[in-house]
mmCIF file of C-alpha atoms in Angstrom:
data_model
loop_
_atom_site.group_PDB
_atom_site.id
_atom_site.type_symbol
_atom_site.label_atom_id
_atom_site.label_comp_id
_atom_site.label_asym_id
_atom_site.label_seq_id
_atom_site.Cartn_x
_atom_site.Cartn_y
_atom_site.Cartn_z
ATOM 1 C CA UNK A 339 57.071 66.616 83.928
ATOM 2 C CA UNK A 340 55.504 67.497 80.470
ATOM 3 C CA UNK A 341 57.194 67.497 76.835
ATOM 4 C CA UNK A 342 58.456 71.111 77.366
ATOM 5 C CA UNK A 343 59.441 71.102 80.821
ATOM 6 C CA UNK A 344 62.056 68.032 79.611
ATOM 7 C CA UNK A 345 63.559 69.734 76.499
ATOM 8 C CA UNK A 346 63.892 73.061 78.948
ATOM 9 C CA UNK A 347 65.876 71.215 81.202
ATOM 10 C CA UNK A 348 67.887 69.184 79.067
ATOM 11 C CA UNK A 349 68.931 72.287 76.678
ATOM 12 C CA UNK A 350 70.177 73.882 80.312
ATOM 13 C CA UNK A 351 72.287 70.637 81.289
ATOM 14 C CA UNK A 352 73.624 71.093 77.272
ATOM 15 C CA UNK A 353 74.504 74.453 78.134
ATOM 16 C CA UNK A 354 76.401 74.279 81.450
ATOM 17 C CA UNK A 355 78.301 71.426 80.215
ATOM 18 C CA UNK A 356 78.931 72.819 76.476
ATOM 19 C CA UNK A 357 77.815 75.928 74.949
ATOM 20 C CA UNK A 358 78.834 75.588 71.461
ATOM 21 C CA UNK A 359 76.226 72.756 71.329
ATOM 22 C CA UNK A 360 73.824 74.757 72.887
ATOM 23 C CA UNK A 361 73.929 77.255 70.637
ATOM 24 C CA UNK A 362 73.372 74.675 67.460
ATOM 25 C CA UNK A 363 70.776 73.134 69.366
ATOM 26 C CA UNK A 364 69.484 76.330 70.125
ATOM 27 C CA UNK A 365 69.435 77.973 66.564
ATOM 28 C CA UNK A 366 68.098 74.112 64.975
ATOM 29 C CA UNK A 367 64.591 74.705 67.746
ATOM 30 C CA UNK A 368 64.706 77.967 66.726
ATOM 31 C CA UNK A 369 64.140 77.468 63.067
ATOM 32 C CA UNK A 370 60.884 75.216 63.207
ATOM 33 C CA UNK A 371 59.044 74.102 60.512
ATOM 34 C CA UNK A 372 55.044 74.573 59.578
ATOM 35 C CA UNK A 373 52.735 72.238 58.695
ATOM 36 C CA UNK A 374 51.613 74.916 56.334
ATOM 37 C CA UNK A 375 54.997 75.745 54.895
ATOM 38 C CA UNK A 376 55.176 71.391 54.162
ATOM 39 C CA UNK A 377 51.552 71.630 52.609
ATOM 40 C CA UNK A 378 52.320 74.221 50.442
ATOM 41 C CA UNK A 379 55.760 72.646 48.884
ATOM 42 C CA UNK A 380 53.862 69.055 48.897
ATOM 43 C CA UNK A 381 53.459 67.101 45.454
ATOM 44 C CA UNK A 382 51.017 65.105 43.835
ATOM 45 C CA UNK A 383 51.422 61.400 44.401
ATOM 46 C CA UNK A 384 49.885 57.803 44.343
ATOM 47 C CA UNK A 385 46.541 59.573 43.544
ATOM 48 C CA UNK A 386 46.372 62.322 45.801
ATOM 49 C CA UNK A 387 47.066 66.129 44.960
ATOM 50 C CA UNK A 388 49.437 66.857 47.728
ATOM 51 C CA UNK A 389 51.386 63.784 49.159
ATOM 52 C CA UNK A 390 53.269 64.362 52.484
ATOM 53 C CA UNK A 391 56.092 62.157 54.341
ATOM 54 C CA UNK A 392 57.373 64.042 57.428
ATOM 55 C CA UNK A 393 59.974 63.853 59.191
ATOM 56 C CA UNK A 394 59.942 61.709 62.219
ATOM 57 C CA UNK A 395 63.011 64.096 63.494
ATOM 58 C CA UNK A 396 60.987 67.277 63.190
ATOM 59 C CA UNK A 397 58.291 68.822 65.298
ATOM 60 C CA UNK A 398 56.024 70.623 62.960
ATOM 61 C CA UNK A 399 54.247 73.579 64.165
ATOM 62 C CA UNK A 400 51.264 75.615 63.346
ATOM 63 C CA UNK A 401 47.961 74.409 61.863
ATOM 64 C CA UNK A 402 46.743 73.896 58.798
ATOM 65 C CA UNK A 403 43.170 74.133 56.314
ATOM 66 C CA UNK A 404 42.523 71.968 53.763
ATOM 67 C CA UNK A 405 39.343 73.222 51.541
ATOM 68 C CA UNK A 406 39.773 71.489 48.086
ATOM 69 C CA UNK A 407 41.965 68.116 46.933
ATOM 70 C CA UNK A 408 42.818 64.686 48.478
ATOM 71 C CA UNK A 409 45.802 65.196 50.924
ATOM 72 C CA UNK A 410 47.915 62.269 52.197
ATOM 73 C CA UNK A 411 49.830 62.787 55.570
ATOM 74 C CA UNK A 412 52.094 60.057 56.960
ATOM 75 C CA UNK A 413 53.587 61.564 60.060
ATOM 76 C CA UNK A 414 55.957 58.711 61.073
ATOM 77 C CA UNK A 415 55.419 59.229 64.228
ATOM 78 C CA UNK A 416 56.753 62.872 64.799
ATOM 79 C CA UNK A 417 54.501 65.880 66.546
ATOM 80 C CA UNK A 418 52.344 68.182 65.350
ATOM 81 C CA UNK A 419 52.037 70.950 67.799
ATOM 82 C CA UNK A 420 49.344 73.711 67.395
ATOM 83 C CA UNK A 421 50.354 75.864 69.359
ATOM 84 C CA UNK A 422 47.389 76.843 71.144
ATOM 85 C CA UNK A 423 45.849 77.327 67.347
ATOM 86 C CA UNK A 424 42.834 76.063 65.182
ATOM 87 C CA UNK A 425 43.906 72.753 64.229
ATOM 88 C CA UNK A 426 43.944 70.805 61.321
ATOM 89 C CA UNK A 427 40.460 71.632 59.492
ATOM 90 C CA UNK A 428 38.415 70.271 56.201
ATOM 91 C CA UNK A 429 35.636 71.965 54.131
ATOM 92 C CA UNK A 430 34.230 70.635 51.760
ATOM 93 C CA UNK A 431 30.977 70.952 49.796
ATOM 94 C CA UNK A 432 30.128 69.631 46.240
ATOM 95 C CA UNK A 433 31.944 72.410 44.656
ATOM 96 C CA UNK A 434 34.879 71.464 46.233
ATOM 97 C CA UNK A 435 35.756 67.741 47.812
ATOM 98 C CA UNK A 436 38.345 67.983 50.245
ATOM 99 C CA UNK A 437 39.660 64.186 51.265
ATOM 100 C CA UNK A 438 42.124 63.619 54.130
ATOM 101 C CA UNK A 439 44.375 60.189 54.665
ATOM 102 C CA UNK A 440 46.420 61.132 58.115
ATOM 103 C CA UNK A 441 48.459 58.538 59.813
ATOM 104 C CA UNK A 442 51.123 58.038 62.917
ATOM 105 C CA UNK A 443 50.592 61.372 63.558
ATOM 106 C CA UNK A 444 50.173 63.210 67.407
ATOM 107 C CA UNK A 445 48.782 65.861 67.062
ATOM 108 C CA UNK A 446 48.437 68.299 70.297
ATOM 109 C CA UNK A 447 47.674 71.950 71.996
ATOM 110 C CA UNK A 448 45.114 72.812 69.584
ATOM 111 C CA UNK A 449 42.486 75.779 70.945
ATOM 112 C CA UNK A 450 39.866 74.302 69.424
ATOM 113 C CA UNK A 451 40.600 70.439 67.829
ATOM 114 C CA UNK A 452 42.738 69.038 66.883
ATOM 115 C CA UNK A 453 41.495 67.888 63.666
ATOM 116 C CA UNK A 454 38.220 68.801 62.175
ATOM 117 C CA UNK A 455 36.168 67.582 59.642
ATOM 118 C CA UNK A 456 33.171 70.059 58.247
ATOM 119 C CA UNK A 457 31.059 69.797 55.158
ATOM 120 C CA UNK A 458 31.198 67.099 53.359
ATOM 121 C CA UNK A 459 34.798 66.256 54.056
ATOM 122 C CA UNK A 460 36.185 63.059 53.877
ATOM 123 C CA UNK A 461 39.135 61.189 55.390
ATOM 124 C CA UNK A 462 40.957 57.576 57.412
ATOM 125 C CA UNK A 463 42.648 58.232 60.343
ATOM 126 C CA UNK A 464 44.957 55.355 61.795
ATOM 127 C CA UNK A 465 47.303 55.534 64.162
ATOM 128 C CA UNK A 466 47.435 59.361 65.327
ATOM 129 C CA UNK A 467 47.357 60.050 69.114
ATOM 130 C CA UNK A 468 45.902 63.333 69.683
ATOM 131 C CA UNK A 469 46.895 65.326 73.055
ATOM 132 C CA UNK A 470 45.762 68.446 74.832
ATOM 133 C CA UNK A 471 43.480 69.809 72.896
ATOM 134 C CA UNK A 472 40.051 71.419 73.417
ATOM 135 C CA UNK A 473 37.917 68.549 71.482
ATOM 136 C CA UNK A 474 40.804 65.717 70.024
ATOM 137 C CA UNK A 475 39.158 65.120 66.823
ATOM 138 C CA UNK A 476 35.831 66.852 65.707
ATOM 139 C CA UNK A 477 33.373 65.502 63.107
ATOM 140 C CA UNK A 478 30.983 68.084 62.034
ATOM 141 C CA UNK A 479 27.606 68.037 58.823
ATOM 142 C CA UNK A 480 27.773 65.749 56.345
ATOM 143 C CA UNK A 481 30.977 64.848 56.631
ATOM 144 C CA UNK A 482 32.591 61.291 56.896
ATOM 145 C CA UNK A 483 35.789 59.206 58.492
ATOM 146 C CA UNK A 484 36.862 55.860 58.906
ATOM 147 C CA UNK A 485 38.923 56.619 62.856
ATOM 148 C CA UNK A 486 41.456 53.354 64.018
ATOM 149 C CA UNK A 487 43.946 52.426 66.332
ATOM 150 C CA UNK A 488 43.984 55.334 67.863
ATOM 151 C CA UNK A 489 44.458 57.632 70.971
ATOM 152 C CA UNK A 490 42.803 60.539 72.445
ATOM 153 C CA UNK A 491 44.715 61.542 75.932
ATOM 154 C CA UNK A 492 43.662 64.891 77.864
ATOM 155 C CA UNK A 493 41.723 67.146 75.944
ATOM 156 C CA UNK A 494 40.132 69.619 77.812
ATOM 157 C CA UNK A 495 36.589 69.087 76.645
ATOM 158 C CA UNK A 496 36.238 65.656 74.937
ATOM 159 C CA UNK A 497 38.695 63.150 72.867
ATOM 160 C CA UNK A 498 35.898 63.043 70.373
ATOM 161 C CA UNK A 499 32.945 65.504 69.141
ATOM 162 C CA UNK A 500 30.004 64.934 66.509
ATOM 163 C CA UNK A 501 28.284 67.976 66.209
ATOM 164 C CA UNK A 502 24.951 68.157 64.846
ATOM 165 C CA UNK A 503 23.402 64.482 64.091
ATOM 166 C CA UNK A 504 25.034 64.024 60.492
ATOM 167 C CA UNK A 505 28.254 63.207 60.385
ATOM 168 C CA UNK A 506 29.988 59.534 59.869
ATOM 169 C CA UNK A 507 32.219 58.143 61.934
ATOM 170 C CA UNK A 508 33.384 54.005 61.475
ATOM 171 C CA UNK A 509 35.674 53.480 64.830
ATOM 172 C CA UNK A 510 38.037 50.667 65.561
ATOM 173 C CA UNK A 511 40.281 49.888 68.034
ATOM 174 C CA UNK A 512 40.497 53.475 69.785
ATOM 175 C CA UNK A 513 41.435 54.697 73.192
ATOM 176 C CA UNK A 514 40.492 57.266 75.525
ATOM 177 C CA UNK A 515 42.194 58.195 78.370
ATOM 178 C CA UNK A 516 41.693 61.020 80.839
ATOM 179 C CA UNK A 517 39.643 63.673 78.776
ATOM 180 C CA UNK A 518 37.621 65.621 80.787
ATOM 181 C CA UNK A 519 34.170 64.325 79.239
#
C-alpha cells in the first residue's frame, strides 16, 4: 500500500465516522503549499540569499529552479512531492553561481530527477531520501556536490546519474535500494 493509497483510505474511515473533520481535513490537503511559493517568500540568512526551514507537518508540492544565489533548505524531514514534474534544478555558469545546501529532505515523483545539478552548480546534500523518480539525483557539466547519508529507493531509471564525464560528486555513506539500474 503506497503513501496515497493510506491517506485515501484513512480520509474515508474520517469521513464515515465524522464528517465535520473530514471536511477540515479535506479543505487543510486541499490548500497545499509550493516549494516555489516558500522560495519566493524565503530570506537571507547565515550567509545564504534565501534561507529555508520547512515544515516537517507540510507536504510541499511542485518543483522548483534555482539559477543565481546560495539557497539553504532544511526539510526536517517532511516531503517534497513533484508531482510527476521537473524537479529541483541548478544552473549556474560564471555569470551567475547558483549554490545549493539541502538536507532531511525526501524528495519524490519527479518526471525527470529529482534534483539536478547543471553548469557549474554547486551544493551538500545530507540526509535526503529521494523516491520514485526517473533518475534520484542527477549531476550534470562542470558542476559539483558533496552527497551523504543518504537514500535513493525506486527510481525508474537510476538512484544516481553523471552525465557527460565532468561533473563532481564526493559520496559517503549512501544507499540504494531497488532502482531499476
Amino acid at each position: 500500500m503506497n503513501f496515497f493509497e493510506i491517506i485515501y483510505e484513512s480520509l474515508v474511515l474520517i469521513f464515515l465516522f465524522d464528517p465535520d473533520l473530514y471536511n477540515i481535513i479535506f479543505l487543510s490537503l486541499s490548500f497545499s503549499i509550493t516549494l516555489q511559493e516558500v522560495y519566493d517568500l524565503a530570506e537571507p540568512q547565515n550567509g545564504y540569499d534565501k534561507y529555508i526551514i520547512l515544515d516537517s507537518e507540510e507536504i510541499y508540492e511542485g518543483g522548483l529552479g534555482i539559477f543565481e544565489g546560495n539557497v539553504y533548505m532544511n526539510c526536517q524531514g517532511t516531503i517534497i512531492d513533484l508531482l510527476g514534474g521537473g524537479g529541483i534544478w541548478l544552473f549556474a555558469d560564471e555569470y551567475y553561481t547558483a549554490n545549493l545546501d539541502i538536507e532531511y529532505c525526501t524528495i519524490f515523483n519527479g518526471e525527470t530527477s529529482g534534483l539536478n545539478f547543471m553548469g557549474i552548480s554547486t551544493g551538500n546534500i545530507s540526509n535526503c531520501n529521494f523516491i520514485s523518480n526517473d533518475i534520484g539525483l542527477v549531476l550534470m557539466d562542470q558542476s559539483h556536490a558533496t552527497l551523504k547519508n543518504s537514500n535513493f529507493i525506486n527510481n525508474q531509471t537510476y538512484g544516481l546519474g553523471l552525465i557527460t564525464e565532468e561533473p563532481v560528486l564526493e559520496v559517503s555513506y549512501s544507499n540504494f535500494w531497488e532502482n531499476s539500474e
